[in-house]
């Protein structure tokens, strides 16, 4: 599927798909490090501070200069204290672009290379724009609860942090694709598409998120 649901005609009941996404996230969020008797001792604010600093350094090195990007960095760094647990299994890039559909049902989830132990906000923030397209937020929360999730953990500030974080990540990823193509370091059309069409949509997604801070 598409990262941006509005870019693809979905021949499916939107709310049904939204409820399926809620069920999948609820299932993931019931898997903790304790499930595998693993210790998780990463200090979250320090980890995401380093992630943001690395993203900003990468953006600057590519000559990035979009004001919305720097506004997003400022908000995230100023509000990094909202990054809290509990820690659960995270896909890391959850969205329609990594989901297989058959006869209106989700039949598979692809690309687990970014999976990690992370706050639940990472996946919910990543797919927030899809949820917004498919169904009202309160119905998603209800479906999440019905599937065994704990909606008390869906703190709005926490979810918003990761909504902005994942939108910013999409902008920088698409900017990197454009940089590689324009500098001749990559010459395939997929990279060109990611650096042009996807870049514009990612910037709109980030701008919308910033407008709701």
mmCIF file with all atom_site columns, C-alpha atoms in Angstrom:
data_model
loop_
_atom_site.group_PDB
_atom_site.id
_atom_site.type_symbol
_atom_site.label_atom_id
_atom_site.label_alt_id
_atom_site.label_comp_id
_atom_site.label_asym_id
_atom_site.label_entity_id
_atom_site.label_seq_id
_atom_site.pdbx_PDB_ins_code
_atom_site.Cartn_x
_atom_site.Cartn_y
_atom_site.Cartn_z
_atom_site.occupancy
_atom_site.B_iso_or_equiv
_atom_site.pdbx_formal_charge
_atom_site.auth_seq_id
_atom_site.auth_comp_id
_atom_site.auth_asym_id
_atom_site.auth_atom_id
_atom_site.pdbx_PDB_model_num
ATOM 1   C CA . UNK A 1 1   ? 0.000   0.000   0.000   1.00 0.00 ? 1   UNK A CA 1
ATOM 2   C CA . UNK A 1 2   ? 0.848   3.684   0.030   1.00 0.00 ? 2   UNK A CA 1
ATOM 3   C CA . UNK A 1 3   ? 2.445   5.527   2.949   1.00 0.00 ? 3   UNK A CA 1
ATOM 4   C CA . UNK A 1 4   ? -0.142  8.245   2.249   1.00 0.00 ? 4   UNK A CA 1
ATOM 5   C CA . UNK A 1 5   ? -3.619  6.635   2.089   1.00 0.00 ? 5   UNK A CA 1
ATOM 6   C CA . UNK A 1 6   ? -5.138  9.526   0.128   1.00 0.00 ? 6   UNK A CA 1
ATOM 7   C CA . UNK A 1 7   ? -2.706  8.729   -2.706  1.00 0.00 ? 7   UNK A CA 1
ATOM 8   C CA . UNK A 1 8   ? -4.299  5.344   -3.335  1.00 0.00 ? 8   UNK A CA 1
ATOM 9   C CA . UNK A 1 9   ? -7.913  4.401   -3.979  1.00 0.00 ? 9   UNK A CA 1
ATOM 10  C CA . UNK A 1 10  ? -8.776  1.954   -1.204  1.00 0.00 ? 10  UNK A CA 1
ATOM 11  C CA . UNK A 1 11  ? -11.582 -0.359  -2.293  1.00 0.00 ? 11  UNK A CA 1
ATOM 12  C CA . UNK A 1 12  ? -12.388 -1.316  1.289   1.00 0.00 ? 12  UNK A CA 1
ATOM 13  C CA . UNK A 1 13  ? -14.526 -0.315  4.217   1.00 0.00 ? 13  UNK A CA 1
ATOM 14  C CA . UNK A 1 14  ? -12.341 2.307   5.886   1.00 0.00 ? 14  UNK A CA 1
ATOM 15  C CA . UNK A 1 15  ? -13.577 1.704   9.408   1.00 0.00 ? 15  UNK A CA 1
ATOM 16  C CA . UNK A 1 16  ? -13.071 -2.041  9.035   1.00 0.00 ? 16  UNK A CA 1
ATOM 17  C CA . UNK A 1 17  ? -9.463  -1.460  8.060   1.00 0.00 ? 17  UNK A CA 1
ATOM 18  C CA . UNK A 1 18  ? -9.017  0.987   10.943  1.00 0.00 ? 18  UNK A CA 1
ATOM 19  C CA . UNK A 1 19  ? -10.333 -1.590  13.402  1.00 0.00 ? 19  UNK A CA 1
ATOM 20  C CA . UNK A 1 20  ? -7.916  -4.168  12.026  1.00 0.00 ? 20  UNK A CA 1
ATOM 21  C CA . UNK A 1 21  ? -5.021  -1.755  12.515  1.00 0.00 ? 21  UNK A CA 1
ATOM 22  C CA . UNK A 1 22  ? -6.202  -1.159  16.086  1.00 0.00 ? 22  UNK A CA 1
ATOM 23  C CA . UNK A 1 23  ? -6.259  -4.916  16.732  1.00 0.00 ? 23  UNK A CA 1
ATOM 24  C CA . UNK A 1 24  ? -2.753  -5.384  15.351  1.00 0.00 ? 24  UNK A CA 1
ATOM 25  C CA . UNK A 1 25  ? -1.374  -2.556  17.476  1.00 0.00 ? 25  UNK A CA 1
ATOM 26  C CA . UNK A 1 26  ? -3.123  -3.879  20.573  1.00 0.00 ? 26  UNK A CA 1
ATOM 27  C CA . UNK A 1 27  ? -1.517  -7.278  19.964  1.00 0.00 ? 27  UNK A CA 1
ATOM 28  C CA . UNK A 1 28  ? 1.952   -5.734  19.550  1.00 0.00 ? 28  UNK A CA 1
ATOM 29  C CA . UNK A 1 29  ? 1.480   -3.635  22.671  1.00 0.00 ? 29  UNK A CA 1
ATOM 30  C CA . UNK A 1 30  ? 0.849   -6.740  24.735  1.00 0.00 ? 30  UNK A CA 1
ATOM 31  C CA . UNK A 1 31  ? 4.368   -7.998  23.961  1.00 0.00 ? 31  UNK A CA 1
ATOM 32  C CA . UNK A 1 32  ? 6.968   -6.597  26.344  1.00 0.00 ? 32  UNK A CA 1
ATOM 33  C CA . UNK A 1 33  ? 10.636  -7.425  26.992  1.00 0.00 ? 33  UNK A CA 1
ATOM 34  C CA . UNK A 1 34  ? 9.417   -9.499  29.937  1.00 0.00 ? 34  UNK A CA 1
ATOM 35  C CA . UNK A 1 35  ? 7.656   -11.782 27.458  1.00 0.00 ? 35  UNK A CA 1
ATOM 36  C CA . UNK A 1 36  ? 11.090  -12.953 26.342  1.00 0.00 ? 36  UNK A CA 1
ATOM 37  C CA . UNK A 1 37  ? 12.731  -12.459 29.737  1.00 0.00 ? 37  UNK A CA 1
ATOM 38  C CA . UNK A 1 38  ? 14.847  -9.648  28.290  1.00 0.00 ? 38  UNK A CA 1
ATOM 39  C CA . UNK A 1 39  ? 16.229  -6.681  30.182  1.00 0.00 ? 39  UNK A CA 1
ATOM 40  C CA . UNK A 1 40  ? 15.610  -3.246  28.684  1.00 0.00 ? 40  UNK A CA 1
ATOM 41  C CA . UNK A 1 41  ? 17.691  -0.553  30.334  1.00 0.00 ? 41  UNK A CA 1
ATOM 42  C CA . UNK A 1 42  ? 17.788  2.187   27.666  1.00 0.00 ? 42  UNK A CA 1
ATOM 43  C CA . UNK A 1 43  ? 17.176  5.685   29.005  1.00 0.00 ? 43  UNK A CA 1
ATOM 44  C CA . UNK A 1 44  ? 14.465  6.883   26.619  1.00 0.00 ? 44  UNK A CA 1
ATOM 45  C CA . UNK A 1 45  ? 14.984  10.640  26.661  1.00 0.00 ? 45  UNK A CA 1
ATOM 46  C CA . UNK A 1 46  ? 18.716  10.245  26.046  1.00 0.00 ? 46  UNK A CA 1
ATOM 47  C CA . UNK A 1 47  ? 18.111  7.754   23.242  1.00 0.00 ? 47  UNK A CA 1
ATOM 48  C CA . UNK A 1 48  ? 15.630  9.956   21.364  1.00 0.00 ? 48  UNK A CA 1
ATOM 49  C CA . UNK A 1 49  ? 17.765  13.039  21.983  1.00 0.00 ? 49  UNK A CA 1
ATOM 50  C CA . UNK A 1 50  ? 20.634  11.287  20.181  1.00 0.00 ? 50  UNK A CA 1
ATOM 51  C CA . UNK A 1 51  ? 18.286  10.168  17.405  1.00 0.00 ? 51  UNK A CA 1
ATOM 52  C CA . UNK A 1 52  ? 17.068  13.723  16.857  1.00 0.00 ? 52  UNK A CA 1
ATOM 53  C CA . UNK A 1 53  ? 20.561  15.156  16.923  1.00 0.00 ? 53  UNK A CA 1
ATOM 54  C CA . UNK A 1 54  ? 21.648  12.613  14.317  1.00 0.00 ? 54  UNK A CA 1
ATOM 55  C CA . UNK A 1 55  ? 18.662  13.417  12.101  1.00 0.00 ? 55  UNK A CA 1
ATOM 56  C CA . UNK A 1 56  ? 19.351  17.152  12.372  1.00 0.00 ? 56  UNK A CA 1
ATOM 57  C CA . UNK A 1 57  ? 23.041  16.698  11.550  1.00 0.00 ? 57  UNK A CA 1
ATOM 58  C CA . UNK A 1 58  ? 22.100  14.598  8.514   1.00 0.00 ? 58  UNK A CA 1
ATOM 59  C CA . UNK A 1 59  ? 19.598  17.220  7.330   1.00 0.00 ? 59  UNK A CA 1
ATOM 60  C CA . UNK A 1 60  ? 22.074  20.057  7.689   1.00 0.00 ? 60  UNK A CA 1
ATOM 61  C CA . UNK A 1 61  ? 24.787  18.077  5.895   1.00 0.00 ? 61  UNK A CA 1
ATOM 62  C CA . UNK A 1 62  ? 22.426  17.724  2.925   1.00 0.00 ? 62  UNK A CA 1
ATOM 63  C CA . UNK A 1 63  ? 21.819  21.467  2.821   1.00 0.00 ? 63  UNK A CA 1
ATOM 64  C CA . UNK A 1 64  ? 18.295  21.273  4.208   1.00 0.00 ? 64  UNK A CA 1
ATOM 65  C CA . UNK A 1 65  ? 16.688  24.610  4.983   1.00 0.00 ? 65  UNK A CA 1
ATOM 66  C CA . UNK A 1 66  ? 12.924  24.096  5.401   1.00 0.00 ? 66  UNK A CA 1
ATOM 67  C CA . UNK A 1 67  ? 11.568  26.165  8.293   1.00 0.00 ? 67  UNK A CA 1
ATOM 68  C CA . UNK A 1 68  ? 8.994   23.516  9.234   1.00 0.00 ? 68  UNK A CA 1
ATOM 69  C CA . UNK A 1 69  ? 11.792  20.990  9.724   1.00 0.00 ? 69  UNK A CA 1
ATOM 70  C CA . UNK A 1 70  ? 13.632  23.221  12.184  1.00 0.00 ? 70  UNK A CA 1
ATOM 71  C CA . UNK A 1 71  ? 10.345  24.042  13.940  1.00 0.00 ? 71  UNK A CA 1
ATOM 72  C CA . UNK A 1 72  ? 9.693   20.324  14.345  1.00 0.00 ? 72  UNK A CA 1
ATOM 73  C CA . UNK A 1 73  ? 13.186  19.725  15.727  1.00 0.00 ? 73  UNK A CA 1
ATOM 74  C CA . UNK A 1 74  ? 12.708  22.547  18.242  1.00 0.00 ? 74  UNK A CA 1
ATOM 75  C CA . UNK A 1 75  ? 9.355   21.217  19.440  1.00 0.00 ? 75  UNK A CA 1
ATOM 76  C CA . UNK A 1 76  ? 10.630  17.651  19.788  1.00 0.00 ? 76  UNK A CA 1
ATOM 77  C CA . UNK A 1 77  ? 13.789  18.623  21.655  1.00 0.00 ? 77  UNK A CA 1
ATOM 78  C CA . UNK A 1 78  ? 11.824  20.966  23.944  1.00 0.00 ? 78  UNK A CA 1
ATOM 79  C CA . UNK A 1 79  ? 9.255   18.256  24.699  1.00 0.00 ? 79  UNK A CA 1
ATOM 80  C CA . UNK A 1 80  ? 11.440  15.183  24.854  1.00 0.00 ? 80  UNK A CA 1
ATOM 81  C CA . UNK A 1 81  ? 10.313  14.547  28.443  1.00 0.00 ? 81  UNK A CA 1
ATOM 82  C CA . UNK A 1 82  ? 7.008   13.262  27.021  1.00 0.00 ? 82  UNK A CA 1
ATOM 83  C CA . UNK A 1 83  ? 8.873   10.168  25.778  1.00 0.00 ? 83  UNK A CA 1
ATOM 84  C CA . UNK A 1 84  ? 7.924   7.640   28.427  1.00 0.00 ? 84  UNK A CA 1
ATOM 85  C CA . UNK A 1 85  ? 7.176   3.940   28.681  1.00 0.00 ? 85  UNK A CA 1
ATOM 86  C CA . UNK A 1 86  ? 5.868   1.376   28.889  1.00 0.00 ? 86  UNK A CA 1
ATOM 87  C CA . UNK A 1 87  ? 8.141   -0.345  26.403  1.00 0.00 ? 87  UNK A CA 1
ATOM 88  C CA . UNK A 1 88  ? 6.531   -2.737  23.976  1.00 0.00 ? 88  UNK A CA 1
ATOM 89  C CA . UNK A 1 89  ? 7.332   -4.482  20.693  1.00 0.00 ? 89  UNK A CA 1
ATOM 90  C CA . UNK A 1 90  ? 7.268   -1.915  17.894  1.00 0.00 ? 90  UNK A CA 1
ATOM 91  C CA . UNK A 1 91  ? 7.240   -2.514  14.154  1.00 0.00 ? 91  UNK A CA 1
ATOM 92  C CA . UNK A 1 92  ? 9.146   0.723   13.697  1.00 0.00 ? 92  UNK A CA 1
ATOM 93  C CA . UNK A 1 93  ? 7.561   1.698   10.365  1.00 0.00 ? 93  UNK A CA 1
ATOM 94  C CA . UNK A 1 94  ? 3.927   0.737   10.821  1.00 0.00 ? 94  UNK A CA 1
ATOM 95  C CA . UNK A 1 95  ? 1.596   1.863   8.032   1.00 0.00 ? 95  UNK A CA 1
ATOM 96  C CA . UNK A 1 96  ? -0.247  0.901   4.879   1.00 0.00 ? 96  UNK A CA 1
ATOM 97  C CA . UNK A 1 97  ? 3.024   0.829   2.925   1.00 0.00 ? 97  UNK A CA 1
ATOM 98  C CA . UNK A 1 98  ? 4.009   -2.287  4.881   1.00 0.00 ? 98  UNK A CA 1
ATOM 99  C CA . UNK A 1 99  ? 0.669   -4.078  4.957   1.00 0.00 ? 99  UNK A CA 1
ATOM 100 C CA . UNK A 1 100 ? -0.746  -6.720  2.619   1.00 0.00 ? 100 UNK A CA 1
ATOM 101 C CA . UNK A 1 101 ? -4.499  -6.783  2.025   1.00 0.00 ? 101 UNK A CA 1
ATOM 102 C CA . UNK A 1 102 ? -6.595  -9.611  0.608   1.00 0.00 ? 102 UNK A CA 1
ATOM 103 C CA . UNK A 1 103 ? -10.384 -9.464  0.283   1.00 0.00 ? 103 UNK A CA 1
ATOM 104 C CA . UNK A 1 104 ? -10.552 -6.533  2.663   1.00 0.00 ? 104 UNK A CA 1
ATOM 105 C CA . UNK A 1 105 ? -8.516  -8.254  5.364   1.00 0.00 ? 105 UNK A CA 1
ATOM 106 C CA . UNK A 1 106 ? -4.954  -7.626  6.474   1.00 0.00 ? 106 UNK A CA 1
ATOM 107 C CA . UNK A 1 107 ? -3.058  -10.751 5.467   1.00 0.00 ? 107 UNK A CA 1
ATOM 108 C CA . UNK A 1 108 ? 0.487   -9.782  6.376   1.00 0.00 ? 108 UNK A CA 1
ATOM 109 C CA . UNK A 1 109 ? 2.865   -7.158  7.723   1.00 0.00 ? 109 UNK A CA 1
ATOM 110 C CA . UNK A 1 110 ? 6.120   -6.571  5.864   1.00 0.00 ? 110 UNK A CA 1
ATOM 111 C CA . UNK A 1 111 ? 9.533   -5.004  6.535   1.00 0.00 ? 111 UNK A CA 1
ATOM 112 C CA . UNK A 1 112 ? 10.342  -5.686  10.159  1.00 0.00 ? 112 UNK A CA 1
ATOM 113 C CA . UNK A 1 113 ? 13.951  -4.491  9.888   1.00 0.00 ? 113 UNK A CA 1
ATOM 114 C CA . UNK A 1 114 ? 13.179  -1.408  12.021  1.00 0.00 ? 114 UNK A CA 1
ATOM 115 C CA . UNK A 1 115 ? 11.418  -3.429  14.743  1.00 0.00 ? 115 UNK A CA 1
ATOM 116 C CA . UNK A 1 116 ? 12.557  -2.633  18.259  1.00 0.00 ? 116 UNK A CA 1
ATOM 117 C CA . UNK A 1 117 ? 11.501  -2.265  21.842  1.00 0.00 ? 117 UNK A CA 1
ATOM 118 C CA . UNK A 1 118 ? 9.992   1.212   22.022  1.00 0.00 ? 118 UNK A CA 1
ATOM 119 C CA . UNK A 1 119 ? 7.229   3.308   23.584  1.00 0.00 ? 119 UNK A CA 1
ATOM 120 C CA . UNK A 1 120 ? 3.812   2.470   22.139  1.00 0.00 ? 120 UNK A CA 1
ATOM 121 C CA . UNK A 1 121 ? 3.620   5.985   20.734  1.00 0.00 ? 121 UNK A CA 1
ATOM 122 C CA . UNK A 1 122 ? 6.138   5.142   18.013  1.00 0.00 ? 122 UNK A CA 1
ATOM 123 C CA . UNK A 1 123 ? 3.771   2.915   16.024  1.00 0.00 ? 123 UNK A CA 1
ATOM 124 C CA . UNK A 1 124 ? 0.623   4.865   16.874  1.00 0.00 ? 124 UNK A CA 1
ATOM 125 C CA . UNK A 1 125 ? 2.291   8.133   15.872  1.00 0.00 ? 125 UNK A CA 1
ATOM 126 C CA . UNK A 1 126 ? 3.580   6.560   12.664  1.00 0.00 ? 126 UNK A CA 1
ATOM 127 C CA . UNK A 1 127 ? 0.103   5.484   11.592  1.00 0.00 ? 127 UNK A CA 1
ATOM 128 C CA . UNK A 1 128 ? -1.845  8.425   13.040  1.00 0.00 ? 128 UNK A CA 1
ATOM 129 C CA . UNK A 1 129 ? -2.398  10.082  9.644   1.00 0.00 ? 129 UNK A CA 1
ATOM 130 C CA . UNK A 1 130 ? -3.801  6.781   8.352   1.00 0.00 ? 130 UNK A CA 1
ATOM 131 C CA . UNK A 1 131 ? -6.150  6.425   11.328  1.00 0.00 ? 131 UNK A CA 1
ATOM 132 C CA . UNK A 1 132 ? -7.301  10.012  10.767  1.00 0.00 ? 132 UNK A CA 1
ATOM 133 C CA . UNK A 1 133 ? -8.097  9.103   7.157   1.00 0.00 ? 133 UNK A CA 1
ATOM 134 C CA . UNK A 1 134 ? -9.926  5.882   8.027   1.00 0.00 ? 134 UNK A CA 1
ATOM 135 C CA . UNK A 1 135 ? -11.990 6.638   11.121  1.00 0.00 ? 135 UNK A CA 1
ATOM 136 C CA . UNK A 1 136 ? -12.581 9.042   14.031  1.00 0.00 ? 136 UNK A CA 1
ATOM 137 C CA . UNK A 1 137 ? -9.942  8.783   16.751  1.00 0.00 ? 137 UNK A CA 1
ATOM 138 C CA . UNK A 1 138 ? -12.438 7.813   19.480  1.00 0.00 ? 138 UNK A CA 1
ATOM 139 C CA . UNK A 1 139 ? -13.583 4.812   17.427  1.00 0.00 ? 139 UNK A CA 1
ATOM 140 C CA . UNK A 1 140 ? -9.992  3.713   16.932  1.00 0.00 ? 140 UNK A CA 1
ATOM 141 C CA . UNK A 1 141 ? -9.423  3.934   20.703  1.00 0.00 ? 141 UNK A CA 1
ATOM 142 C CA . UNK A 1 142 ? -12.557 1.886   21.313  1.00 0.00 ? 142 UNK A CA 1
ATOM 143 C CA . UNK A 1 143 ? -11.416 -0.792  18.834  1.00 0.00 ? 143 UNK A CA 1
ATOM 144 C CA . UNK A 1 144 ? -7.955  -0.765  20.436  1.00 0.00 ? 144 UNK A CA 1
ATOM 145 C CA . UNK A 1 145 ? -9.524  -1.384  23.852  1.00 0.00 ? 145 UNK A CA 1
ATOM 146 C CA . UNK A 1 146 ? -11.805 -4.113  22.531  1.00 0.00 ? 146 UNK A CA 1
ATOM 147 C CA . UNK A 1 147 ? -8.766  -5.913  21.085  1.00 0.00 ? 147 UNK A CA 1
ATOM 148 C CA . UNK A 1 148 ? -6.995  -5.961  24.452  1.00 0.00 ? 148 UNK A CA 1
ATOM 149 C CA . UNK A 1 149 ? -5.066  -2.694  24.318  1.00 0.00 ? 149 UNK A CA 1
ATOM 150 C CA . UNK A 1 150 ? -4.949  -0.235  27.203  1.00 0.00 ? 150 UNK A CA 1
ATOM 151 C CA . UNK A 1 151 ? -6.193  3.124   25.972  1.00 0.00 ? 151 UNK A CA 1
ATOM 152 C CA . UNK A 1 152 ? -4.986  4.751   29.196  1.00 0.00 ? 152 UNK A CA 1
ATOM 153 C CA . UNK A 1 153 ? -1.499  4.489   27.671  1.00 0.00 ? 153 UNK A CA 1
ATOM 154 C CA . UNK A 1 154 ? -2.521  6.526   24.602  1.00 0.00 ? 154 UNK A CA 1
ATOM 155 C CA . UNK A 1 155 ? -1.585  9.845   26.185  1.00 0.00 ? 155 UNK A CA 1
ATOM 156 C CA . UNK A 1 156 ? -2.225  12.651  23.700  1.00 0.00 ? 156 UNK A CA 1
ATOM 157 C CA . UNK A 1 157 ? 1.077   14.478  24.282  1.00 0.00 ? 157 UNK A CA 1
ATOM 158 C CA . UNK A 1 158 ? 3.000   11.220  24.018  1.00 0.00 ? 158 UNK A CA 1
ATOM 159 C CA . UNK A 1 159 ? 1.234   10.243  20.784  1.00 0.00 ? 159 UNK A CA 1
ATOM 160 C CA . UNK A 1 160 ? 1.701   13.741  19.369  1.00 0.00 ? 160 UNK A CA 1
ATOM 161 C CA . UNK A 1 161 ? 5.445   13.633  20.026  1.00 0.00 ? 161 UNK A CA 1
ATOM 162 C CA . UNK A 1 162 ? 5.778   10.484  17.939  1.00 0.00 ? 162 UNK A CA 1
ATOM 163 C CA . UNK A 1 163 ? 3.342   11.713  15.323  1.00 0.00 ? 163 UNK A CA 1
ATOM 164 C CA . UNK A 1 164 ? 5.668   14.669  14.775  1.00 0.00 ? 164 UNK A CA 1
ATOM 165 C CA . UNK A 1 165 ? 8.796   12.521  15.109  1.00 0.00 ? 165 UNK A CA 1
ATOM 166 C CA . UNK A 1 166 ? 7.711   10.026  12.433  1.00 0.00 ? 166 UNK A CA 1
ATOM 167 C CA . UNK A 1 167 ? 6.496   12.793  10.091  1.00 0.00 ? 167 UNK A CA 1
ATOM 168 C CA . UNK A 1 168 ? 9.865   14.503  10.469  1.00 0.00 ? 168 UNK A CA 1
ATOM 169 C CA . UNK A 1 169 ? 11.615  11.206  9.783   1.00 0.00 ? 169 UNK A CA 1
ATOM 170 C CA . UNK A 1 170 ? 9.609   10.836  6.559   1.00 0.00 ? 170 UNK A CA 1
ATOM 171 C CA . UNK A 1 171 ? 10.626  14.331  5.435   1.00 0.00 ? 171 UNK A CA 1
ATOM 172 C CA . UNK A 1 172 ? 14.306  13.674  6.074   1.00 0.00 ? 172 UNK A CA 1
ATOM 173 C CA . UNK A 1 173 ? 14.181  10.244  4.419   1.00 0.00 ? 173 UNK A CA 1
ATOM 174 C CA . UNK A 1 174 ? 12.612  11.715  1.279   1.00 0.00 ? 174 UNK A CA 1
ATOM 175 C CA . UNK A 1 175 ? 15.060  14.632  1.348   1.00 0.00 ? 175 UNK A CA 1
ATOM 176 C CA . UNK A 1 176 ? 17.913  12.117  1.516   1.00 0.00 ? 176 UNK A CA 1
ATOM 177 C CA . UNK A 1 177 ? 16.492  10.306  -1.514  1.00 0.00 ? 177 UNK A CA 1
ATOM 178 C CA . UNK A 1 178 ? 16.358  13.573  -3.468  1.00 0.00 ? 178 UNK A CA 1
ATOM 179 C CA . UNK A 1 179 ? 19.908  14.420  -2.394  1.00 0.00 ? 179 UNK A CA 1
ATOM 180 C CA . UNK A 1 180 ? 21.252  11.044  -3.532  1.00 0.00 ? 180 UNK A CA 1
ATOM 181 C CA . UNK A 1 181 ? 19.486  11.294  -6.897  1.00 0.00 ? 181 UNK A CA 1
ATOM 182 C CA . UNK A 1 182 ? 20.436  14.908  -7.583  1.00 0.00 ? 182 UNK A CA 1
ATOM 183 C CA . UNK A 1 183 ? 24.081  14.363  -6.660  1.00 0.00 ? 183 UNK A CA 1
ATOM 184 C CA . UNK A 1 184 ? 24.336  11.298  -8.890  1.00 0.00 ? 184 UNK A CA 1
ATOM 185 C CA . UNK A 1 185 ? 24.866  8.881   -6.001  1.00 0.00 ? 185 UNK A CA 1
ATOM 186 C CA . UNK A 1 186 ? 21.718  7.014   -7.058  1.00 0.00 ? 186 UNK A CA 1
ATOM 187 C CA . UNK A 1 187 ? 20.071  6.890   -10.466 1.00 0.00 ? 187 UNK A CA 1
ATOM 188 C CA . UNK A 1 188 ? 16.986  4.706   -10.118 1.00 0.00 ? 188 UNK A CA 1
ATOM 189 C CA . UNK A 1 189 ? 13.493  6.111   -10.603 1.00 0.00 ? 189 UNK A CA 1
ATOM 190 C CA . UNK A 1 190 ? 12.253  4.793   -7.261  1.00 0.00 ? 190 UNK A CA 1
ATOM 191 C CA . UNK A 1 191 ? 14.730  7.090   -5.554  1.00 0.00 ? 191 UNK A CA 1
ATOM 192 C CA . UNK A 1 192 ? 13.629  9.971   -7.784  1.00 0.00 ? 192 UNK A CA 1
ATOM 193 C CA . UNK A 1 193 ? 9.972   9.341   -6.899  1.00 0.00 ? 193 UNK A CA 1
ATOM 194 C CA . UNK A 1 194 ? 10.767  9.200   -3.172  1.00 0.00 ? 194 UNK A CA 1
ATOM 195 C CA . UNK A 1 195 ? 12.660  12.465  -3.461  1.00 0.00 ? 195 UNK A CA 1
ATOM 196 C CA . UNK A 1 196 ? 9.944   14.329  -5.339  1.00 0.00 ? 196 UNK A CA 1
ATOM 197 C CA . UNK A 1 197 ? 6.341   13.192  -4.913  1.00 0.00 ? 197 UNK A CA 1
ATOM 198 C CA . UNK A 1 198 ? 6.852   11.588  -1.507  1.00 0.00 ? 198 UNK A CA 1
ATOM 199 C CA . UNK A 1 199 ? 8.900   14.566  -0.320  1.00 0.00 ? 199 UNK A CA 1
ATOM 200 C CA . UNK A 1 200 ? 6.058   17.010  -0.979  1.00 0.00 ? 200 UNK A CA 1
ATOM 201 C CA . UNK A 1 201 ? 3.482   14.804  0.726   1.00 0.00 ? 201 UNK A CA 1
ATOM 202 C CA . UNK A 1 202 ? 5.787   14.263  3.697   1.00 0.00 ? 202 UNK A CA 1
ATOM 203 C CA . UNK A 1 203 ? 6.226   18.022  4.072   1.00 0.00 ? 203 UNK A CA 1
ATOM 204 C CA . UNK A 1 204 ? 2.444   18.509  4.013   1.00 0.00 ? 204 UNK A CA 1
ATOM 205 C CA . UNK A 1 205 ? 2.069   15.776  6.645   1.00 0.00 ? 205 UNK A CA 1
ATOM 206 C CA . UNK A 1 206 ? 4.642   17.477  8.864   1.00 0.00 ? 206 UNK A CA 1
ATOM 207 C CA . UNK A 1 207 ? 3.070   20.915  8.372   1.00 0.00 ? 207 UNK A CA 1
ATOM 208 C CA . UNK A 1 208 ? -0.357  19.562  9.320   1.00 0.00 ? 208 UNK A CA 1
ATOM 209 C CA . UNK A 1 209 ? 1.038   17.957  12.458  1.00 0.00 ? 209 UNK A CA 1
ATOM 210 C CA . UNK A 1 210 ? 2.838   21.157  13.457  1.00 0.00 ? 210 UNK A CA 1
ATOM 211 C CA . UNK A 1 211 ? -0.374  23.104  12.945  1.00 0.00 ? 211 UNK A CA 1
ATOM 212 C CA . UNK A 1 212 ? -2.062  20.983  15.606  1.00 0.00 ? 212 UNK A CA 1
ATOM 213 C CA . UNK A 1 213 ? 0.608   21.370  18.289  1.00 0.00 ? 213 UNK A CA 1
#
